[in-house]
Amino acid sequence: MTIDATLRTAALESKAWPYEEARKLLKRYPDGKPGGEAVLFETGYGPSGLPHIGTFNEVLRTTMVRHAFETLSDTPTRLIAFSDDLDGLRKVPDNVPNKEMLANYLGKPLTRIPDPFGTHDSFAAHNNAMLHEFLDRYGFDYEFVSSTDYYTSGRFDDALRNVLRNYQAILDIMLPTLRAERRATYSPVLPVSAKSGIVLQVPVEVVDAEAGIVRFEDEGETVEQSILSGGAKLQWKVDWAMRWVALGVDYEMAGKDLIDSVIQSGKIARALGGRPPEGFNYEMFLDEKGEKISKSKGNGLSIEQWLTYGPDESLAFYIYREPKKAKSLHLGLIPRAVDDYWQFRGNYHRQELKERLGNPVHHIHNGQVPQDALPVTFGLLLNLVGVMGGDATREQVWGYLANYLPGATAADYLELDRLIGYALAYARDFVAPTLVRRKPEGVEVAALERLDAELAALPGDASAEDIQNIVYEIGKTGGFAELRDWFKALYETLLGSSQGPRMGSFVALYGVGNTRKLIAEALAK
């Protein structure tokens, strides 16, 4: 792709975080990567549990940096999604079936443990397939790499010999960071037991670095064994550093909880004769209780849950913003994320280039942002569907939309039709069960009676703005202490919620006659 010179110049100065990260790679290779090789981006995944949004987050953000770099440089790029699937299972995840069966395989490599879901050859294969499915859905350009494949095929053998040659240097880096009891058993190399198949956590003595032979105790017996071609794997900080050097990784980001690991792995990479990659540490996603999301606990949102109630772009939008700020991740965030995404998308083509480069949708769509806009907000759709009840259908929603968009059809508004599906699902599962309309009290009664009379007198072609002016005037002159008390009363008595939409737009969408029925029901209480 040919990059416009004006765009490249603006990107070189942009303060958007993907461009700031991409400029680190320009400094790393001012004249391009030696030998014309591709700049290599890596993301890592441990398939000891089901993929969650935190997993996807890393691939998405890394892809955004990759695209930003491609704007700044003509150097080719690659992205590797690395699965650490030779790792031993340390504990049984909380969110999988057949936990008793899995408990029998603790310590064994994830690719050698049966799939508790019964759909794939191994537990790792199942979780890797889930990762594939979602990354493919988003159209990511990536190369999947299996740790098991690279270890057992011998592709890491030279790198493993290099680890053995520098064994003492690695110990000198790692041992001071460990507690006394951990230092007593720590080894950079984890042999795979020929007896039990377990990835052993035992002290190891290097016998012959070039041959890859080590000595260790296995069930009371002293064993000499090759670590090559799948005979062992590395402790993960050492494994991380070995991969960086063996594969030539230039960029990898990690969560804030891994800052110390990044530092230690960087030191090990240098001891192995390599150069640590560029990258940054992002803050963690938290669940509704403020706890870190964990794939073994299964707390927080799954990818599938978000995409049941909101489109892909809303998830990408939420992930893009403020990567160095801890953020909650729960279903209640979806409506706001959807509307914020569409607001930024609607603004994009009216902005100057500098502003566009800082607009989240520029990075979500890699600069190819569609020009269409939504005629109604997702929040307004949710209010409409909430009033209609949990049994509302797509066709019924379009019937109400005819009040607002005369003659409009799903074929005319494909994106709106797509959002209706999400709104129906979200309202059915989370909005309708919580709606409780209270009876009006005090000055609210007279204000609702006045609103009913004003709506009855409206001409047929009254606009949403006309209706909003009426609502606003009643609130100012109806005896309320504050205008917001009037709006809150409308939401609570007519919609059954403490929050709601711009009422002029809602009435225009739901229809004057239908709104008057809501008012009559409220006054009847």
Coordinates of C-alpha atoms in Angstrom, one line a residue:
M1 CA 0.0 0.0 0.0
T2 CA 1.4 3.4 -1.0
I3 CA 1.2 5.8 1.9
D4 CA 0.3 9.5 1.2
A5 CA 3.2 11.8 2.2
T6 CA 0.8 14.1 4.0
L7 CA -0.6 11.3 6.0
R8 CA 2.9 10.0 6.9
T9 CA 4.0 13.4 8.0
A10 CA 0.9 13.9 10.2
A11 CA 1.3 10.4 11.7
L12 CA 5.0 11.2 12.6
E13 CA 3.6 14.0 14.8
S14 CA 0.4 12.3 16.0
K15 CA 0.0 11.8 19.8
A16 CA -2.3 8.9 19.3
W17 CA -0.8 6.0 21.3
P18 CA -0.4 3.6 18.4
Y19 CA 1.7 6.1 16.5
E20 CA 3.7 6.8 19.6
E21 CA 4.4 3.1 19.9
A22 CA 5.2 2.8 16.2
R23 CA 7.8 5.5 16.4
K24 CA 9.8 3.3 18.9
L25 CA 10.3 0.9 16.0
L26 CA 11.4 3.6 13.7
K27 CA 14.1 4.4 16.3
R28 CA 15.0 0.7 16.6
Y29 CA 15.5 0.4 12.9
P30 CA 16.2 3.9 11.4
D31 CA 17.3 2.3 8.1
G32 CA 14.9 -0.7 8.2
K33 CA 15.5 -4.1 9.6
P34 CA 18.8 -5.7 8.5
G35 CA 18.6 -8.0 5.5
G36 CA 15.2 -6.5 4.5
E37 CA 13.5 -8.8 7.0
A38 CA 10.0 -8.0 8.3
V39 CA 9.5 -6.2 11.6
L40 CA 8.0 -8.9 13.8
F41 CA 5.2 -8.3 16.2
E42 CA 4.3 -11.0 18.8
T43 CA 1.3 -11.6 21.1
G44 CA 1.3 -14.5 23.6
Y45 CA -1.5 -16.6 24.9
G46 CA -1.5 -19.4 27.5
P47 CA -4.3 -21.9 26.6
S48 CA -4.7 -23.2 30.2
G49 CA -8.2 -21.6 30.1
L50 CA -10.7 -20.2 27.7
P51 CA -9.7 -17.1 25.8
H52 CA -11.3 -13.9 27.2
I53 CA -11.4 -10.3 26.1
G54 CA -8.0 -9.7 27.7
T55 CA -6.5 -12.1 25.2
F56 CA -8.2 -10.5 22.3
N57 CA -7.2 -7.1 23.6
E58 CA -3.5 -7.8 23.1
V59 CA -3.9 -8.9 19.5
L60 CA -6.1 -5.9 18.7
R61 CA -3.9 -3.3 20.3
T62 CA -0.7 -4.9 18.8
T63 CA -2.4 -4.9 15.3
M64 CA -3.2 -1.2 15.8
V65 CA 0.5 -0.5 16.5
R66 CA 1.4 -2.6 13.5
H67 CA -0.9 -0.6 11.2
A68 CA 0.5 2.6 12.6
F69 CA 4.0 1.5 11.8
E70 CA 3.0 0.6 8.3
T71 CA 1.9 4.2 7.9
L72 CA 5.3 5.4 9.0
S73 CA 7.5 2.9 7.2
D74 CA 7.7 0.8 4.1
T75 CA 9.4 -2.0 6.0
P76 CA 7.4 -5.2 5.8
T77 CA 5.7 -6.5 9.0
R78 CA 4.5 -9.8 10.4
L79 CA 2.4 -10.7 13.4
I80 CA 2.8 -14.0 15.4
A81 CA 0.1 -15.2 17.8
F82 CA 2.1 -17.5 20.0
S83 CA 0.3 -20.2 22.1
D84 CA 2.3 -21.5 25.1
D85 CA 0.6 -24.9 24.7
L86 CA 3.5 -27.1 25.9
D87 CA 3.1 -25.6 29.3
G88 CA 2.0 -27.9 32.1
L89 CA -1.5 -27.5 33.5
R90 CA -1.0 -25.9 37.0
K91 CA -4.7 -25.9 38.2
V92 CA -8.1 -26.8 36.9
P93 CA -10.0 -23.8 35.5
D94 CA -13.3 -23.0 37.1
N95 CA -15.2 -22.5 33.9
V96 CA -14.8 -25.8 32.1
P97 CA -16.7 -29.1 32.3
N98 CA -15.2 -32.5 33.4
K99 CA -13.1 -30.9 36.1
E100 CA -12.5 -34.3 37.8
M101 CA -11.0 -35.6 34.6
L102 CA -8.7 -32.6 34.2
A103 CA -7.5 -33.0 37.7
N104 CA -5.9 -36.3 36.7
Y105 CA -3.6 -34.5 34.2
L106 CA -2.2 -31.7 36.4
G107 CA 1.4 -31.0 35.4
K108 CA 1.1 -32.5 31.9
P109 CA 1.5 -30.4 28.7
L110 CA -1.8 -28.8 27.6
T111 CA -1.5 -30.4 24.2
R112 CA -1.4 -33.9 25.9
I113 CA -4.5 -33.4 28.0
P114 CA -7.9 -34.6 26.7
D115 CA -10.4 -31.9 25.8
P116 CA -13.0 -31.6 28.6
F117 CA -15.4 -30.3 26.0
G118 CA -15.0 -33.4 23.9
T119 CA -14.7 -31.6 20.6
H120 CA -10.9 -31.5 19.9
D121 CA -7.8 -33.7 20.2
S122 CA -6.6 -31.9 23.4
F123 CA -7.5 -29.1 25.8
A124 CA -5.0 -26.8 24.2
A125 CA -6.4 -27.6 20.7
H126 CA -9.9 -26.6 21.9
N127 CA -8.8 -23.3 23.4
N128 CA -6.5 -22.6 20.4
A129 CA -9.4 -23.2 18.1
M130 CA -11.5 -20.7 20.0
L131 CA -8.7 -18.1 19.7
H132 CA -8.5 -18.8 15.9
E133 CA -12.2 -18.4 15.5
F134 CA -12.4 -15.0 17.1
L135 CA -9.2 -13.6 15.5
D136 CA -10.4 -14.8 12.1
R137 CA -13.8 -13.2 12.7
Y138 CA -12.1 -9.9 13.1
G139 CA -10.0 -10.4 10.0
F140 CA -6.6 -10.2 11.8
D141 CA -3.6 -10.8 9.6
Y142 CA -1.6 -13.2 11.9
E143 CA 0.5 -16.3 11.9
F144 CA -0.5 -18.8 14.6
V145 CA 2.5 -20.5 16.3
S146 CA 2.2 -23.4 18.7
S147 CA 4.9 -23.8 21.3
T148 CA 4.4 -27.6 21.1
D149 CA 5.1 -27.6 17.4
Y150 CA 8.2 -25.4 17.6
Y151 CA 9.7 -27.4 20.5
T152 CA 8.9 -30.9 19.2
S153 CA 9.9 -30.2 15.6
G154 CA 13.3 -29.0 16.7
R155 CA 12.9 -25.4 15.5
F156 CA 13.9 -24.2 19.0
D157 CA 16.8 -26.7 19.3
D158 CA 19.6 -24.2 18.5
A159 CA 18.0 -21.7 20.9
L160 CA 17.8 -24.4 23.6
R161 CA 21.5 -25.1 23.2
N162 CA 22.1 -21.4 23.6
V163 CA 20.2 -21.4 26.9
L164 CA 22.4 -24.3 28.2
R165 CA 25.6 -22.5 27.1
N166 CA 24.4 -19.4 29.1
Y167 CA 22.8 -21.4 31.9
Q168 CA 24.8 -19.8 34.8
A169 CA 24.2 -16.3 33.4
I170 CA 20.5 -17.0 33.4
L171 CA 20.6 -18.3 37.0
D172 CA 22.5 -15.2 38.0
I173 CA 19.7 -13.1 36.6
M174 CA 16.8 -15.1 38.0
L175 CA 17.9 -16.4 41.5
P176 CA 18.1 -13.0 43.2
T177 CA 14.5 -12.3 42.2
L178 CA 13.2 -15.5 43.9
R179 CA 12.3 -16.4 47.5
A180 CA 14.7 -18.8 49.3
E181 CA 12.4 -21.9 49.0
R182 CA 11.9 -21.2 45.3
R183 CA 15.6 -20.7 44.6
A184 CA 16.3 -24.2 46.0
T185 CA 14.3 -25.9 43.2
Y186 CA 14.4 -23.3 40.4
S187 CA 15.7 -24.3 37.0
P188 CA 15.4 -22.4 33.7
V189 CA 14.8 -25.8 32.0
L190 CA 11.7 -27.9 32.8
P191 CA 12.3 -31.5 31.6
V192 CA 9.3 -33.5 30.4
S193 CA 9.4 -36.8 32.4
A194 CA 9.7 -39.9 30.3
K195 CA 7.9 -41.8 33.1
S196 CA 4.9 -39.6 34.0
G197 CA 4.8 -37.2 31.1
I198 CA 4.7 -34.3 33.6
V199 CA 6.6 -31.1 33.0
L200 CA 8.9 -31.3 36.0
Q201 CA 9.9 -28.4 38.3
V202 CA 13.2 -29.8 39.5
P203 CA 16.8 -28.6 39.7
V204 CA 18.7 -29.4 36.5
E205 CA 22.5 -29.8 35.9
V206 CA 23.9 -29.2 32.4
V207 CA 25.8 -32.2 31.2
D208 CA 26.5 -31.3 27.5
A209 CA 25.2 -28.0 26.2
E210 CA 25.9 -28.8 22.5
A211 CA 24.2 -32.2 22.7
G212 CA 21.4 -30.7 24.8
I213 CA 21.9 -33.2 27.7
V214 CA 20.9 -32.4 31.3
R215 CA 20.8 -34.4 34.5
F216 CA 18.0 -34.3 37.1
E217 CA 16.0 -36.4 39.6
D218 CA 12.8 -38.1 38.4
E219 CA 10.8 -40.2 41.0
G220 CA 14.0 -40.9 43.0
E221 CA 16.1 -41.8 40.0
T222 CA 18.9 -39.7 38.5
V223 CA 18.2 -39.3 34.8
E224 CA 20.2 -37.9 31.9
Q225 CA 18.0 -36.6 29.1
S226 CA 18.1 -34.4 26.0
I227 CA 16.0 -31.3 26.2
L228 CA 15.9 -31.0 22.4
S229 CA 12.9 -31.8 20.2
G230 CA 10.3 -31.7 23.0
G231 CA 12.3 -33.3 25.8
A232 CA 11.8 -30.2 27.9
K233 CA 10.4 -26.7 27.8
L234 CA 11.7 -23.5 29.5
Q235 CA 10.5 -21.7 32.5
W236 CA 8.2 -19.0 31.1
K237 CA 10.4 -15.9 31.7
V238 CA 13.3 -17.8 30.1
D239 CA 11.0 -19.1 27.4
W240 CA 9.8 -15.6 26.6
A241 CA 13.3 -14.3 26.3
M242 CA 14.3 -17.4 24.2
R243 CA 11.4 -16.8 21.8
W244 CA 12.3 -13.1 21.4
V245 CA 15.9 -14.0 20.4
A246 CA 15.1 -17.2 18.4
L247 CA 12.3 -15.6 16.4
G248 CA 13.7 -12.0 16.2
V249 CA 10.7 -10.4 17.9
D250 CA 10.7 -6.6 17.6
Y251 CA 7.5 -5.6 19.5
E252 CA 5.4 -7.2 22.2
M253 CA 3.2 -5.5 24.8
A254 CA 2.2 -7.0 28.1
G255 CA -0.1 -6.3 31.1
K256 CA 1.1 -4.1 34.0
D257 CA 1.2 -7.2 36.2
L258 CA 4.1 -8.4 34.0
I259 CA 6.4 -5.4 34.3
D260 CA 8.9 -7.4 36.4
S261 CA 8.7 -10.3 34.0
V262 CA 9.5 -8.0 31.1
I263 CA 12.5 -6.7 32.9
Q264 CA 13.9 -10.1 33.8
S265 CA 13.2 -11.6 30.3
G266 CA 14.9 -8.6 28.8
K267 CA 18.0 -9.3 30.8
I268 CA 17.9 -12.9 29.8
A269 CA 17.5 -12.0 26.1
R270 CA 20.6 -9.9 26.3
A271 CA 22.5 -12.8 28.0
L272 CA 21.5 -14.9 25.1
G273 CA 23.0 -12.4 22.7
G274 CA 19.7 -10.8 21.6
R275 CA 17.9 -7.6 21.9
P276 CA 14.6 -7.3 23.8
P277 CA 11.6 -6.1 21.8
E278 CA 10.0 -2.7 22.1
G279 CA 6.6 -2.5 23.8
F280 CA 4.6 -1.1 26.6
N281 CA 2.7 -2.3 29.7
Y282 CA -1.0 -1.8 29.6
E283 CA -3.4 -1.7 32.6
M284 CA -5.6 -4.6 33.4
F285 CA -9.3 -5.2 32.8
L286 CA -11.3 -5.6 36.0
D287 CA -14.6 -7.3 36.6
E288 CA -17.6 -5.7 38.3
K289 CA -16.0 -6.3 41.7
G290 CA -12.8 -4.6 40.7
E291 CA -10.8 -7.9 40.5
K292 CA -8.4 -8.8 37.7
I293 CA -9.9 -10.8 34.9
S294 CA -8.6 -14.4 34.9
K295 CA -9.1 -17.1 32.3
S296 CA -8.9 -19.8 34.9
K297 CA -11.5 -18.1 37.1
G298 CA -13.7 -17.2 34.1
N299 CA -14.7 -13.9 35.8
G300 CA -15.4 -10.9 33.7
L301 CA -16.8 -11.0 30.2
S302 CA -16.2 -13.6 27.5
I303 CA -15.7 -12.5 23.9
E304 CA -19.0 -14.3 23.0
Q305 CA -20.9 -12.4 25.7
W306 CA -19.9 -9.0 24.4
L307 CA -20.7 -9.9 20.8
T308 CA -24.1 -11.2 21.8
Y309 CA -25.1 -7.7 22.9
G310 CA -22.9 -5.4 20.9
P311 CA -21.1 -5.3 17.6
D312 CA -17.4 -6.0 17.0
E313 CA -16.6 -2.3 16.6
S314 CA -18.0 -1.4 20.0
L315 CA -15.6 -3.9 21.6
A316 CA -12.7 -2.6 19.6
F317 CA -13.6 1.0 20.6
Y318 CA -13.6 0.2 24.3
I319 CA -10.3 -1.6 24.0
Y320 CA -8.6 1.2 22.1
R321 CA -9.2 3.9 24.6
E322 CA -6.8 4.7 27.5
P323 CA -4.7 1.5 27.4
K324 CA -2.7 2.6 30.5
K325 CA -5.8 3.1 32.6
A326 CA -7.4 0.2 34.5
K327 CA -11.0 -0.3 33.3
S328 CA -14.0 -2.4 34.4
L329 CA -15.3 -4.8 31.9
H330 CA -18.9 -5.9 32.2
L331 CA -22.1 -6.0 30.2
G332 CA -23.4 -2.7 31.5
L333 CA -20.7 -0.9 29.5
I334 CA -21.9 -2.1 26.1
P335 CA -24.7 0.5 25.4
R336 CA -22.3 3.4 26.1
A337 CA -19.5 1.8 24.0
V338 CA -21.9 1.3 21.0
D339 CA -23.1 4.9 21.1
D340 CA -19.6 6.4 21.7
Y341 CA -18.2 4.4 18.8
W342 CA -21.0 5.8 16.5
Q343 CA -20.5 9.3 17.7
F344 CA -16.7 9.2 16.9
R345 CA -17.5 7.5 13.6
G346 CA -20.0 10.2 12.7
N347 CA -17.5 12.9 13.5
Y348 CA -14.6 11.4 11.6
H349 CA -15.1 12.7 8.1
R350 CA -15.7 16.2 9.3
Q351 CA -12.4 16.3 11.1
E352 CA -9.0 17.7 10.0
L353 CA -6.3 15.0 9.3
K354 CA -4.6 15.6 12.7
E355 CA -7.9 15.0 14.5
R356 CA -8.7 11.9 12.4
L357 CA -5.4 10.3 13.4
G358 CA -6.4 10.7 17.0
N359 CA -9.9 9.4 16.5
P360 CA -10.3 5.8 17.8
V361 CA -12.3 4.7 14.7
H362 CA -9.3 5.6 12.5
H363 CA -7.3 2.8 14.3
I364 CA -10.3 0.4 14.5
H365 CA -10.8 0.6 10.7
N366 CA -7.1 1.1 9.8
G367 CA -8.0 4.5 8.2
Q368 CA -10.8 3.1 6.0
V369 CA -13.8 4.5 8.1
P370 CA -17.2 4.1 6.5
Q371 CA -19.1 7.3 5.9
D372 CA -22.6 6.3 7.0
A373 CA -24.3 7.5 10.3
L374 CA -27.0 6.2 12.6
P375 CA -30.3 8.0 12.5
V376 CA -31.1 7.0 16.1
T377 CA -28.8 6.0 19.0
F378 CA -28.4 2.5 20.5
G379 CA -29.6 3.9 23.8
L380 CA -32.8 5.1 22.2
L381 CA -33.3 1.7 20.7
L382 CA -32.9 0.1 24.1
N383 CA -35.5 2.4 25.6
L384 CA -37.9 1.7 22.8
V385 CA -37.4 -2.1 23.1
G386 CA -37.6 -1.9 26.9
V387 CA -41.0 -0.2 26.7
M388 CA -42.2 -2.7 24.1
G389 CA -41.3 -5.6 26.4
G390 CA -39.2 -8.7 26.3
D391 CA -41.2 -10.3 23.5
A392 CA -40.6 -7.5 21.0
T393 CA -39.6 -8.4 17.5
R394 CA -37.4 -6.8 14.8
E395 CA -40.4 -6.2 12.6
Q396 CA -42.3 -4.4 15.5
V397 CA -39.2 -2.2 16.1
W398 CA -39.2 -1.2 12.4
G399 CA -42.9 -0.4 12.7
Y400 CA -42.1 2.2 15.4
L401 CA -39.1 3.4 13.5
A402 CA -41.5 4.4 10.7
N403 CA -42.7 7.2 13.0
Y404 CA -39.2 8.6 13.0
L405 CA -38.0 7.6 9.6
P406 CA -41.0 7.6 7.2
G407 CA -40.6 4.9 4.5
A408 CA -37.3 3.6 5.9
T409 CA -36.6 -0.2 5.6
A410 CA -33.9 -2.5 6.9
A411 CA -32.4 -2.5 3.4
D412 CA -32.0 1.3 3.6
Y413 CA -30.3 1.1 7.1
L414 CA -28.3 -2.1 7.3
E415 CA -26.2 -1.0 10.3
L416 CA -29.3 0.2 12.2
D417 CA -31.0 -3.2 11.4
R418 CA -27.9 -4.9 12.8
L419 CA -28.1 -2.9 16.0
I420 CA -31.8 -3.7 16.4
G421 CA -30.8 -7.3 16.8
Y422 CA -28.3 -6.4 19.6
A423 CA -30.8 -4.1 21.2
L424 CA -33.5 -6.9 21.3
A425 CA -31.0 -9.3 22.9
Y426 CA -29.8 -6.8 25.5
A427 CA -33.2 -5.5 26.4
R428 CA -34.6 -9.0 26.7
D429 CA -31.9 -10.2 29.0
F430 CA -30.9 -7.1 31.0
V431 CA -33.4 -4.2 30.6
A432 CA -36.9 -5.7 30.6
P433 CA -36.4 -7.7 33.9
T434 CA -35.3 -4.6 35.7
L435 CA -38.0 -2.1 34.6
V436 CA -40.4 -1.0 37.3
R437 CA -42.6 2.0 36.6
R438 CA -43.4 3.9 39.8
K439 CA -46.5 6.0 40.3
P440 CA -46.2 9.8 39.8
E441 CA -46.2 11.9 43.0
G442 CA -46.8 15.6 43.9
V443 CA -46.1 18.0 41.1
E444 CA -45.3 15.1 38.7
V445 CA -49.0 14.4 38.3
A446 CA -49.9 17.8 37.0
A447 CA -46.8 17.9 34.8
L448 CA -47.8 14.6 33.2
E449 CA -51.4 15.8 32.7
R450 CA -50.0 18.9 31.0
L451 CA -47.7 16.9 28.8
D452 CA -50.6 14.7 27.7
A453 CA -52.6 17.7 26.8
E454 CA -49.7 19.3 24.9
L455 CA -49.0 16.1 23.0
A456 CA -52.7 15.8 22.1
A457 CA -52.6 19.3 20.6
L458 CA -49.6 18.7 18.4
P459 CA -49.9 18.7 14.6
G460 CA -49.1 15.5 12.8
D461 CA -45.9 16.7 11.4
A462 CA -44.4 17.8 14.8
S463 CA -40.7 17.1 15.0
A464 CA -38.6 15.6 17.8
E465 CA -37.3 19.1 18.5
D466 CA -40.8 20.5 18.8
I467 CA -41.7 17.8 21.4
Q468 CA -38.4 18.3 23.3
N469 CA -39.2 22.0 23.6
I470 CA -42.6 21.2 25.1
V471 CA -41.0 18.7 27.6
Y472 CA -38.4 21.3 28.5
E473 CA -40.9 24.1 29.1
I474 CA -43.1 21.9 31.4
G475 CA -40.0 21.1 33.4
K476 CA -39.0 24.7 33.8
T477 CA -42.5 25.9 34.8
G478 CA -44.0 22.8 36.5
G479 CA -42.8 23.4 40.0
F480 CA -39.7 21.1 40.0
A481 CA -36.7 22.1 42.1
E482 CA -34.4 21.2 39.2
L483 CA -35.1 20.4 35.6
R484 CA -33.4 17.0 36.0
D485 CA -36.0 16.0 38.6
W486 CA -38.6 16.3 35.8
F487 CA -36.6 14.2 33.4
K488 CA -36.0 11.6 36.1
A489 CA -39.7 11.5 36.8
L490 CA -40.4 10.9 33.1
Y491 CA -37.9 8.0 33.0
E492 CA -39.2 6.4 36.2
T493 CA -42.9 6.7 35.6
L494 CA -43.1 6.1 31.9
L495 CA -40.0 3.9 31.1
G496 CA -39.3 2.2 34.4
S497 CA -35.7 3.3 34.6
S498 CA -33.7 5.9 36.5
Q499 CA -32.0 7.0 33.2
G500 CA -33.3 7.5 29.7
P501 CA -33.1 9.2 26.3
R502 CA -33.8 12.6 25.0
M503 CA -37.6 12.5 25.5
G504 CA -38.4 14.4 22.3
S505 CA -36.6 11.8 20.2
F506 CA -38.2 9.0 22.2
V507 CA -41.8 10.3 21.7
A508 CA -41.1 10.9 18.0
L509 CA -39.9 7.3 17.7
Y510 CA -42.4 5.6 19.9
G511 CA -45.3 7.7 18.6
V512 CA -47.4 10.4 20.2
G513 CA -50.4 8.1 20.6
N514 CA -48.3 5.3 22.2
T515 CA -46.6 7.8 24.6
R516 CA -50.0 9.2 25.7
K517 CA -51.0 5.6 26.6
L518 CA -47.9 5.4 28.8
I519 CA -48.9 8.6 30.5
A520 CA -52.4 7.4 31.0
E521 CA -51.1 4.2 32.6
A522 CA -48.9 6.2 34.9
L523 CA -51.7 8.5 35.9
A524 CA -54.0 5.6 36.5
K525 CA -51.7 4.5 39.3

